Amino acid sequence: MIHMKEIWFQYGRKPLFSRLQLDIPPGSIYGLLGMNGAGKTTLLKMISGQLFPLSGTADVLGFDPVKRDVRMLRDLYHLPEEFLLPRMRGENYVSIYAPFYPKFDQNAMEEYCREFGISLDQKLNELSYGQKKKFLLSFGLASNTSLLILDEPTNGLDIPSKSQFRRTVAAAMTEERTFIISTHQVRDMENLIDPIVIVQDGTIVFNSPLDAVSQRFSMQIEAEKPSDGEAVHSEKVPGGWMTVRDRRADEAETSVDLEMLFNTVVSNPQAFHHMGGAL
Amino acid sequence: MRLLLLFRKELHESRKSLLVYLLTIFLVLLVQEMIGEISAQMSGFQYVTSGYGNLFPGFLLLGGFIVTGLLFAQDMFSRIGQHNWLMLPATALEKFLAKALASAFFYPIALTGVFIISSLVIEGITALLFGSPFDIFNPFDASTGLLMLHYLVIQSVFLLGATLFRKVHFVKTVLSAASIAVIMSIIGGVFMRIVFAPYFTDMFVLDISFTGDMPDAPVLFRGLWVYMQILYWAVLPVFCWITSYIRVKEVQSTDAVS
């Protein structure tokens, strides 16, 4: 679905991505994680054809994103973190924008809006930020595009809406669709995003499904701090030390804590070289 | 089909601004005609000539160029606003044409319609109030036709400015066009002074009539005049439209250039 090879991108003279490699097959909800300024939004914009790499090749849904081919655009929906909605009612927005998406499902749109508590006859400019985001999310899901890119989708959503978001996205997922969700709110995405892609300093340092992590590593709280070199990563948590170790063959698999995984990868990317990283 | 959808989108999203603009035109025309009628009544004149034709060029040229200058401001250069436009499933050509054609053709046609309808309403009011005869706006004369053609040519320059400059499009386009015109005039003047030296009666006085088909002018000069006409009527608008389209096609998210 997405293949990026040897991508080079820079802002001004400062390189952000150099020889970036990324492969995303269809049928998963990918979580894109990274620290501020790591290049997550830039990467998403390159995937959707809003930014052009200086060199390298990219293939998104069978098209070069730089060309912004209509066939690619109508099968791709990108919900940005910051957005602008025109001054009109939701139903007018749908009647104007939906015809551009051939697979748009009006009934699904109404259903998603109902689930998120949004009324289509409301004026969009009178909605709160979170409500606007839920409206656009409903539109993106109803567009039935093969690729859905969501940049910080739970920012601004209230607690019930975050749960609703997880339920709605999980229900909308099919084998033909791929979601890429960029987020800092890993707790909001627990049990939803899998595989995980982590970007650090312009490099994909981790790209792997979570079951591969749980097969390879164990994560558990231990009473004592492990000595240097004994564990892959450890940090103080209430009740002891959350420790990431190489899992022994006879040891039971543990569940993966996303926040811990992220901290471990960022602090020790070399340990994940074999898990899709390009170090 | 998608082009029509884009037209519909453009129209719907700017309908409030358009309504305010059209209402302003109507009010300006109404005030002008009422003042003219009242002045005529007070000064004892029986009839006063309507001034629709005097205001039309101003609204067509100035209004049209300002509207054209703002065409791409939000969609191409606003960091947040450009996302919707870039991601809209339509080709760059369709997105460009939806705006460019609206400014080049829809605007003058709509303006003409507004002037005709406004003049009908206003003439009705003045006939009722002052008993003055109907003198509605007539766009079907040679001068208005020529004005429309000039509008199409100069509009293309503002179209280019709209895709070229990130901010203050109208002013920057005017200043740039003026600067280019001054430079071209100087180059042209020097060129003329050298090539047509025998026809100069004084340092800067050329003894050639610039009216009609210039029967007294040398062949080279007449040829040059034809080239200038081709340059203005054909090359300039085509160049501006193509360059504007290329700019639209290559536009990237503002993040990349900020």
Coordinates of C-alpha atoms in Angstrom, one line a residue:
Chain A
M1 CA 0.0 0.0 0.0
I2 CA 2.8 2.4 0.9
H3 CA 6.4 1.9 -0.2
M4 CA 9.0 4.6 0.4
K5 CA 12.6 4.1 -0.5
E6 CA 15.7 6.2 0.0
I7 CA 13.6 9.3 0.8
W8 CA 15.5 12.5 1.4
F9 CA 13.7 15.5 2.7
Q10 CA 14.9 18.7 4.3
Y11 CA 13.6 22.1 5.6
G12 CA 16.0 24.7 4.4
R13 CA 19.5 23.3 4.8
K14 CA 18.6 21.0 7.7
P15 CA 17.9 17.4 6.6
L16 CA 14.9 15.8 8.3
F17 CA 14.8 12.5 6.5
S18 CA 17.8 11.0 4.9
R19 CA 17.4 7.6 3.1
L20 CA 14.1 6.9 4.8
Q21 CA 12.6 3.5 4.1
L22 CA 9.0 2.6 4.9
D23 CA 6.7 -0.2 3.9
I24 CA 3.1 -0.4 5.0
P25 CA 1.0 -3.3 3.7
P26 CA -2.8 -3.0 3.7
G27 CA -5.1 -4.2 6.4
S28 CA -3.8 -2.7 9.6
I29 CA -4.2 0.3 11.9
Y30 CA -0.6 1.6 12.1
G31 CA 0.4 3.8 15.0
L32 CA 3.0 6.4 14.1
L33 CA 4.9 7.5 17.2
G34 CA 7.7 10.0 17.7
M35 CA 8.9 12.9 19.7
N36 CA 8.0 16.5 18.9
G37 CA 9.8 17.5 15.7
A38 CA 10.7 13.9 14.8
G39 CA 9.0 14.3 11.5
K40 CA 5.7 12.5 11.9
T41 CA 3.5 15.2 10.3
T42 CA 6.0 15.7 7.5
L43 CA 6.1 12.0 6.8
L44 CA 2.3 11.9 6.7
K45 CA 2.3 14.9 4.3
M46 CA 4.8 13.2 2.1
I47 CA 2.6 10.1 2.0
S48 CA -0.5 12.2 1.0
G49 CA 1.4 14.2 -1.6
Q50 CA 1.4 17.6 0.2
L51 CA 5.2 17.7 0.5
F52 CA 7.6 16.5 -2.1
P53 CA 10.8 14.6 -1.1
L54 CA 14.1 16.0 -2.6
S55 CA 15.0 12.5 -3.8
G56 CA 13.9 8.9 -3.4
T57 CA 10.9 7.0 -4.6
A58 CA 7.4 6.7 -3.1
D59 CA 4.4 4.6 -4.0
V60 CA 1.1 5.2 -2.3
L61 CA -1.9 3.1 -3.5
G62 CA 0.0 2.5 -6.7
F63 CA 0.7 6.1 -7.4
D64 CA 3.5 8.6 -7.0
P65 CA 2.1 10.9 -4.3
V66 CA 4.0 13.9 -5.8
K67 CA 1.7 13.8 -8.8
R68 CA -1.4 14.0 -6.6
D69 CA -3.3 11.7 -9.0
V70 CA -7.1 12.0 -8.6
R71 CA -7.3 8.2 -8.3
M72 CA -5.0 8.3 -5.3
L73 CA -6.7 11.4 -3.7
R74 CA -10.2 9.9 -3.9
D75 CA -8.9 6.7 -2.2
L76 CA -7.1 8.6 0.6
Y77 CA -8.4 10.7 3.4
H78 CA -6.1 12.7 5.6
L79 CA -7.4 14.3 8.7
P80 CA -4.7 16.9 9.9
E81 CA -4.2 18.0 13.4
E82 CA -5.1 21.6 12.5
F83 CA -7.8 22.2 10.0
L84 CA -10.2 24.8 8.7
L85 CA -13.8 24.1 8.0
P86 CA -15.9 26.4 5.7
R87 CA -18.8 28.4 7.1
M88 CA -21.7 26.1 6.2
R89 CA -23.9 23.5 7.7
G90 CA -22.7 19.9 8.0
E91 CA -25.2 18.6 5.5
N92 CA -24.1 21.2 3.0
Y93 CA -20.4 20.2 3.5
V94 CA -21.4 16.6 2.9
S95 CA -23.3 17.5 -0.3
I96 CA -20.4 19.5 -1.6
Y97 CA -17.5 17.3 -0.7
A98 CA -18.9 13.8 -0.7
P99 CA -19.3 13.6 -4.6
F100 CA -15.5 13.8 -4.8
Y101 CA -15.3 10.4 -3.0
P102 CA -16.9 7.7 -5.1
K103 CA -17.2 5.2 -2.2
F104 CA -18.8 7.7 0.1
D105 CA -21.6 6.2 2.2
Q106 CA -24.2 8.7 3.3
N107 CA -25.9 6.3 5.7
A108 CA -22.6 5.6 7.4
M109 CA -21.9 9.3 7.7
E110 CA -25.2 9.8 9.5
E111 CA -24.5 6.8 11.7
Y112 CA -21.0 8.0 12.6
C113 CA -22.3 11.5 13.4
R114 CA -25.0 10.0 15.6
E115 CA -22.4 7.9 17.4
F116 CA -20.2 11.0 18.0
G117 CA -23.2 13.2 19.0
I118 CA -22.9 15.6 16.0
S119 CA -25.9 16.9 14.2
L120 CA -25.5 17.4 10.4
D121 CA -27.8 20.4 10.4
Q122 CA -25.5 22.3 12.8
K123 CA -23.3 25.1 11.4
L124 CA -19.7 23.9 11.3
N125 CA -18.2 27.2 12.4
E126 CA -20.3 27.0 15.6
L127 CA -18.9 23.7 16.6
S128 CA -16.1 23.3 19.2
Y129 CA -12.7 22.1 18.0
G130 CA -13.5 18.5 19.3
Q131 CA -16.9 18.5 17.6
K132 CA -15.3 19.7 14.3
K133 CA -12.7 16.9 14.6
K134 CA -15.5 14.3 15.2
F135 CA -17.4 15.6 12.1
L136 CA -14.3 15.3 9.9
L137 CA -13.5 11.9 11.4
S138 CA -17.0 10.8 10.5
F139 CA -16.6 12.2 7.0
G140 CA -13.3 10.4 6.6
L141 CA -14.6 7.1 7.8
A142 CA -17.7 7.4 5.6
S143 CA -15.6 8.2 2.6
N144 CA -14.5 4.5 2.6
T145 CA -11.1 5.3 1.3
S146 CA -8.5 2.6 1.3
L147 CA -6.0 4.7 3.2
L148 CA -7.0 6.9 6.2
I149 CA -4.4 9.2 7.7
L150 CA -5.2 10.6 11.1
D151 CA -2.8 13.1 12.7
E152 CA -3.4 13.4 16.4
P153 CA -7.1 12.3 16.1
T154 CA -7.9 12.2 19.8
N155 CA -6.5 15.7 20.6
G156 CA -9.4 17.8 21.8
L157 CA -11.8 14.9 22.2
D158 CA -13.5 14.5 25.6
I159 CA -13.1 11.2 27.4
P160 CA -16.3 9.5 26.2
S161 CA -15.4 10.6 22.6
K162 CA -12.0 8.9 22.9
S163 CA -13.6 5.6 23.8
Q164 CA -16.1 6.1 21.0
F165 CA -13.2 6.9 18.6
R166 CA -11.6 3.6 19.4
R167 CA -14.8 1.7 18.9
T168 CA -15.7 3.5 15.7
V169 CA -12.3 3.1 14.1
A170 CA -12.1 -0.6 15.1
A171 CA -15.5 -1.2 13.6
A172 CA -14.7 0.7 10.4
M173 CA -11.5 -1.4 9.8
T174 CA -11.5 -3.9 7.0
E175 CA -8.9 -6.0 5.3
E176 CA -8.8 -3.6 2.4
R177 CA -8.3 -0.5 4.5
T178 CA -5.2 0.9 6.2
F179 CA -5.2 3.5 8.9
I180 CA -2.2 5.5 9.9
I181 CA -2.7 7.2 13.2
S182 CA 0.0 9.6 14.4
T183 CA -0.3 10.3 18.1
H184 CA 1.4 11.4 21.3
Q185 CA -1.6 10.1 23.2
V186 CA -0.6 6.4 23.3
R187 CA -3.0 5.6 26.1
D188 CA -5.9 6.7 23.9
M189 CA -4.7 4.2 21.3
E190 CA -4.0 1.2 23.4
N191 CA -5.6 -2.0 21.9
L192 CA -6.2 -0.1 18.7
I193 CA -2.9 0.6 16.9
D194 CA -0.8 -2.3 15.8
P195 CA 1.8 -2.4 14.2
I196 CA 3.8 0.5 15.6
V197 CA 6.1 2.7 13.6
I198 CA 8.5 4.9 15.6
V199 CA 10.3 7.9 14.0
Q200 CA 13.3 9.4 15.6
D201 CA 15.7 12.0 14.1
G202 CA 14.3 11.4 10.7
T203 CA 14.7 7.7 10.7
I204 CA 12.3 4.8 11.2
V205 CA 13.8 3.2 14.2
F206 CA 11.0 0.7 14.8
N207 CA 8.4 -0.8 12.5
S208 CA 6.8 -4.0 13.9
P209 CA 3.6 -5.6 15.1
L210 CA 3.1 -5.8 18.8
D211 CA 3.1 -9.6 19.0
A212 CA 6.7 -9.6 17.7
V213 CA 7.6 -7.3 20.6
S214 CA 5.9 -9.5 23.2
Q215 CA 7.6 -12.6 21.7
R216 CA 11.0 -11.0 21.9
F217 CA 10.8 -8.9 25.0
S218 CA 9.2 -9.1 28.4
M219 CA 7.8 -6.0 30.2
Q220 CA 7.1 -6.2 33.9
I221 CA 7.4 -4.3 37.1
E222 CA 10.3 -5.4 39.3
A223 CA 11.1 -4.5 42.8
E224 CA 14.7 -3.7 42.2
K225 CA 16.4 -1.6 39.6
P226 CA 18.3 -3.8 37.2
S227 CA 22.0 -3.3 37.0
D228 CA 23.6 -1.6 34.0
G229 CA 23.5 -3.8 30.9
E230 CA 21.2 -6.3 32.5
A231 CA 18.0 -5.0 30.9
V232 CA 17.2 -3.3 27.6
H233 CA 15.5 -0.5 29.4
S234 CA 14.0 0.3 32.8
E235 CA 12.3 3.2 34.5
K236 CA 10.8 4.0 37.9
V237 CA 7.1 3.6 38.1
P238 CA 4.7 3.5 41.1
G239 CA 5.4 0.1 42.8
G240 CA 8.9 -0.5 41.4
W241 CA 10.8 -0.5 38.2
M242 CA 9.2 -1.2 34.8
T243 CA 11.8 -3.3 33.1
V244 CA 12.2 -4.4 29.6
R245 CA 14.3 -7.5 29.1
D246 CA 15.0 -10.0 26.4
R247 CA 12.4 -12.7 26.9
R248 CA 13.6 -16.2 27.8
A249 CA 12.2 -19.1 25.8
D250 CA 10.5 -20.6 28.8
E251 CA 9.1 -17.3 30.0
A252 CA 5.4 -16.4 29.4
E253 CA 4.7 -13.5 27.0
T254 CA 3.7 -10.2 28.7
S255 CA 1.4 -7.5 27.3
V256 CA 3.1 -4.6 25.7
D257 CA 2.8 -1.2 27.3
L258 CA 3.0 1.3 24.4
E259 CA 4.4 4.1 26.4
M260 CA 7.1 1.8 27.8
L261 CA 7.8 0.5 24.3
F262 CA 8.2 4.0 22.9
N263 CA 10.5 5.0 25.7
T264 CA 12.6 1.9 25.3
V265 CA 12.9 2.3 21.5
V266 CA 13.8 6.0 21.8
S267 CA 16.4 5.4 24.6
N268 CA 17.9 2.3 23.0
P269 CA 17.1 2.2 19.3
Q270 CA 20.0 -0.2 18.6
A271 CA 18.2 -3.0 20.5
F272 CA 15.4 -2.8 17.9
H273 CA 17.5 -2.8 14.8
H274 CA 16.1 -6.2 13.8
M275 CA 12.5 -4.9 14.2
G276 CA 12.0 -2.8 11.1
G277 CA 14.4 -0.1 12.2
A278 CA 16.8 1.4 9.6
L279 CA 19.8 2.0 11.8
Chain B
M1 CA -18.2 16.8 -14.0
R2 CA -15.6 17.4 -11.3
L3 CA -15.1 20.9 -12.7
L4 CA -18.7 21.6 -12.1
L5 CA -18.5 20.2 -8.6
L6 CA -15.5 22.5 -8.0
F7 CA -17.4 25.5 -9.4
R8 CA -20.3 24.6 -7.0
K9 CA -17.9 24.4 -4.1
E10 CA -16.2 27.7 -4.9
L11 CA -19.6 29.5 -5.3
H12 CA -21.0 28.0 -2.1
E13 CA -17.9 28.8 0.0
S14 CA -17.8 32.4 -1.2
R15 CA -21.5 33.1 -1.4
K16 CA -21.6 35.4 1.6
S17 CA -18.7 37.6 0.4
L18 CA -20.3 37.6 -3.1
L19 CA -23.7 38.7 -1.7
V20 CA -22.1 41.6 0.3
Y21 CA -20.2 42.6 -2.8
L22 CA -23.2 42.6 -5.0
L23 CA -25.3 44.5 -2.4
T24 CA -22.5 47.1 -2.2
I25 CA -22.6 47.5 -6.0
F26 CA -26.4 48.0 -5.9
L27 CA -26.2 50.5 -3.1
V28 CA -23.4 52.5 -4.9
L29 CA -25.4 52.6 -8.1
L30 CA -28.6 53.5 -6.2
V31 CA -26.9 56.4 -4.2
Q32 CA -25.2 57.7 -7.4
E33 CA -28.5 57.7 -9.4
M34 CA -30.5 59.2 -6.5
I35 CA -28.0 62.0 -6.0
G36 CA -28.0 62.6 -9.8
E37 CA -31.8 62.8 -9.9
I38 CA -32.1 65.0 -6.8
S39 CA -29.4 67.4 -8.2
A40 CA -31.3 67.5 -11.5
Q41 CA -34.6 68.2 -9.8
M42 CA -33.1 71.0 -7.7
S43 CA -31.2 72.6 -10.5
G44 CA -34.3 72.4 -12.8
F45 CA -33.0 69.9 -15.4
Q46 CA -35.7 67.6 -16.6
Y47 CA -33.5 64.7 -17.5
V48 CA -30.2 63.4 -16.1
T49 CA -28.1 60.8 -17.9
S50 CA -27.5 57.6 -15.9
G51 CA -24.0 56.9 -14.8
Y52 CA -24.0 53.1 -14.9
G53 CA -21.6 53.1 -17.8
N54 CA -19.1 55.3 -15.8
L55 CA -19.0 53.0 -12.8
F56 CA -18.9 49.7 -14.7
P57 CA -15.2 49.9 -15.7
G58 CA -14.2 50.6 -12.1
F59 CA -16.0 47.6 -10.7
L60 CA -15.0 45.4 -13.6
L61 CA -11.3 46.2 -13.6
L62 CA -10.5 47.2 -10.0
G63 CA -13.0 44.8 -8.4
G64 CA -12.1 42.0 -10.8
F65 CA -8.4 42.3 -10.2
I66 CA -8.8 42.4 -6.5
V67 CA -11.0 39.3 -6.6
T68 CA -8.5 37.6 -8.9
G69 CA -5.6 38.5 -6.6
L70 CA -7.3 36.8 -3.7
L71 CA -8.3 33.7 -5.6
F72 CA -5.6 31.4 -4.3
A73 CA -4.7 33.2 -1.0
Q74 CA -6.3 30.7 1.3
D75 CA -6.0 27.5 -0.7
M76 CA -2.4 27.9 -1.8
F77 CA -0.8 29.9 0.9
S78 CA -2.7 29.5 4.2
R79 CA -0.9 26.9 6.3
I80 CA -4.1 25.5 7.6
G81 CA -6.5 26.3 4.7
Q82 CA -4.4 24.7 2.0
H83 CA -4.9 21.1 3.3
N84 CA -8.5 20.8 2.1
W85 CA -7.6 22.1 -1.3
L86 CA -4.5 20.0 -1.8
M87 CA -6.3 16.9 -0.7
L88 CA -9.5 17.5 -2.7
P89 CA -9.8 14.7 -5.2
A90 CA -9.5 16.7 -8.4
T91 CA -6.6 17.4 -10.8
A92 CA -4.5 20.5 -10.4
L93 CA -5.8 21.6 -13.8
E94 CA -9.4 21.3 -12.6
K95 CA -8.7 23.1 -9.4
F96 CA -6.9 25.9 -11.3
L97 CA -9.6 26.2 -13.9
A98 CA -12.4 26.3 -11.4
K99 CA -10.9 29.5 -10.0
A100 CA -9.4 31.0 -13.1
L101 CA -12.5 30.6 -15.2
A102 CA -14.7 32.0 -12.5
S103 CA -12.6 35.1 -12.3
A104 CA -12.1 35.5 -16.0
F105 CA -15.6 34.8 -17.3
F106 CA -18.0 34.3 -14.5
Y107 CA -17.1 37.5 -12.7
P108 CA -17.6 39.9 -15.8
I109 CA -20.8 38.1 -16.8
A110 CA -22.2 38.2 -13.3
L111 CA -21.2 41.8 -12.9
T112 CA -22.9 42.7 -16.1
G113 CA -26.0 40.9 -14.9
V114 CA -25.9 42.7 -11.6
F115 CA -25.5 46.1 -13.4
I116 CA -28.5 45.4 -15.7
I117 CA -30.8 44.1 -12.9
S118 CA -29.7 47.0 -10.5
S119 CA -30.3 49.6 -13.2
L120 CA -33.7 48.1 -13.9
V121 CA -34.7 48.3 -10.2
I122 CA -33.1 51.8 -9.7
E123 CA -34.7 53.2 -12.9
G124 CA -38.0 51.9 -11.7
I125 CA -37.5 53.6 -8.4
T126 CA -36.4 56.9 -10.0
A127 CA -39.3 56.7 -12.5
L128 CA -41.7 56.4 -9.6
L129 CA -40.2 59.1 -7.5
F130 CA -39.1 61.6 -10.1
G131 CA -40.8 60.6 -13.3
S132 CA -37.5 60.3 -15.1
P133 CA -37.3 58.0 -18.2
F134 CA -35.9 54.5 -18.2
D135 CA -32.2 54.6 -19.0
I136 CA -30.9 51.1 -18.1
F137 CA -27.3 49.9 -18.3
N138 CA -26.5 48.7 -21.8
P139 CA -23.4 46.4 -22.0
F140 CA -23.8 45.7 -25.7
D141 CA -21.7 48.4 -27.2
A142 CA -18.2 48.3 -28.7
S143 CA -16.4 50.1 -25.9
T144 CA -17.8 47.6 -23.2
G145 CA -16.8 44.7 -25.5
L146 CA -13.2 46.1 -25.8
L147 CA -13.1 46.7 -22.1
M148 CA -14.1 43.1 -21.4
L149 CA -11.2 41.9 -23.7
H150 CA -8.7 44.2 -21.9
Y151 CA -10.0 42.8 -18.7
L152 CA -9.3 39.2 -19.8
V153 CA -5.7 40.1 -20.7
I154 CA -4.9 42.1 -17.6
Q155 CA -6.8 39.6 -15.4
S156 CA -4.3 37.0 -16.5
V157 CA -1.4 39.1 -15.0
F158 CA -3.3 39.3 -11.6
L159 CA -3.9 35.5 -11.9
L160 CA -0.2 35.0 -12.1
G161 CA 0.3 37.4 -9.2
A162 CA -2.2 35.4 -7.2
T163 CA -0.3 32.2 -7.6
L164 CA 3.2 33.8 -7.3
F165 CA 2.9 36.0 -4.2
R166 CA 2.2 34.5 -0.8
K167 CA 0.7 37.7 0.7
V168 CA -0.6 41.2 -0.4
H169 CA -1.2 39.7 -3.9
F170 CA -2.9 42.7 -5.5
V171 CA -0.4 45.4 -4.4
K172 CA 2.6 43.2 -5.2
T173 CA 1.2 42.4 -8.6
V174 CA 0.5 46.1 -9.4
L175 CA 4.0 47.1 -8.2
S176 CA 5.7 44.3 -10.1
A177 CA 3.7 45.0 -13.3
A178 CA 4.6 48.7 -12.9
S179 CA 8.3 48.0 -12.4
I180 CA 8.3 45.7 -15.4
A181 CA 6.5 48.3 -17.5
V182 CA 9.0 51.0 -16.6
I183 CA 12.0 48.7 -17.4
M184 CA 10.4 47.6 -20.7
S185 CA 9.6 51.2 -21.6
I186 CA 13.2 52.3 -21.0
I187 CA 14.5 49.3 -23.1
G188 CA 11.9 50.0 -25.7
G189 CA 12.7 53.7 -25.8
V190 CA 16.4 53.0 -26.3
F191 CA 15.7 50.4 -28.9
M192 CA 13.4 52.8 -30.8
R193 CA 15.9 55.7 -30.5
I194 CA 18.6 53.5 -32.1
V195 CA 16.6 51.6 -34.7
F196 CA 14.4 54.5 -35.8
A197 CA 17.0 57.2 -35.4
P198 CA 16.2 58.8 -38.8
Y199 CA 12.5 59.4 -37.8
F200 CA 13.4 61.3 -34.7
T201 CA 13.0 65.1 -35.2
D202 CA 14.4 65.8 -31.8
M203 CA 16.1 63.8 -29.1
F204 CA 12.8 62.2 -27.9
V205 CA 10.3 63.3 -30.6
L206 CA 9.3 60.7 -33.2
D207 CA 7.6 61.9 -36.4
I208 CA 5.3 58.9 -36.9
S209 CA 1.5 58.9 -36.5
F210 CA 0.3 56.3 -34.0
T211 CA -3.3 56.4 -35.2
G212 CA -5.1 54.0 -37.6
D213 CA -2.8 51.6 -39.5
M214 CA 0.0 54.1 -39.5
P215 CA 0.4 54.6 -43.3
D216 CA 3.4 56.9 -42.9
A217 CA 5.2 54.5 -40.6
P218 CA 8.1 52.4 -41.9
V219 CA 7.4 48.7 -42.5
L220 CA 9.6 47.6 -39.6
F221 CA 7.7 49.9 -37.3
R222 CA 4.3 48.6 -38.5
G223 CA 5.6 45.0 -38.1
L224 CA 6.8 45.9 -34.5
W225 CA 3.3 47.2 -33.7
V226 CA 1.7 44.0 -34.9
Y227 CA 4.1 42.0 -32.8
M228 CA 3.3 44.2 -29.8
Q229 CA -0.4 43.5 -30.4
I230 CA 0.2 39.8 -30.6
L231 CA 2.3 39.9 -27.5
Y232 CA -0.4 41.8 -25.6
W233 CA -3.5 39.9 -26.8
A234 CA -2.2 36.4 -27.2
V235 CA 1.3 35.8 -25.7
L236 CA 0.8 37.6 -22.4
P237 CA -2.5 35.9 -21.3
V238 CA -1.3 32.5 -22.4
F239 CA 2.0 32.8 -20.7
C240 CA 0.3 34.0 -17.5
W241 CA -2.3 31.2 -17.5
I242 CA 0.3 28.5 -18.1
T243 CA 2.7 29.8 -15.5
S244 CA -0.1 30.1 -13.0
Y245 CA -1.2 26.6 -13.7
I246 CA 2.4 25.3 -13.2
R247 CA 2.5 27.2 -9.9
V248 CA -0.7 25.6 -8.8
K249 CA 0.4 22.1 -9.9
E250 CA 3.7 22.4 -7.9
V251 CA 2.4 24.0 -4.8
Q252 CA 3.4 22.2 -1.6
S253 CA 2.3 22.4 2.0
T254 CA 3.5 25.7 3.5
D255 CA 5.5 23.7 6.1
A256 CA 8.1 23.0 3.5
V257 CA 8.9 26.6 2.8
S258 CA 8.3 28.3 6.1

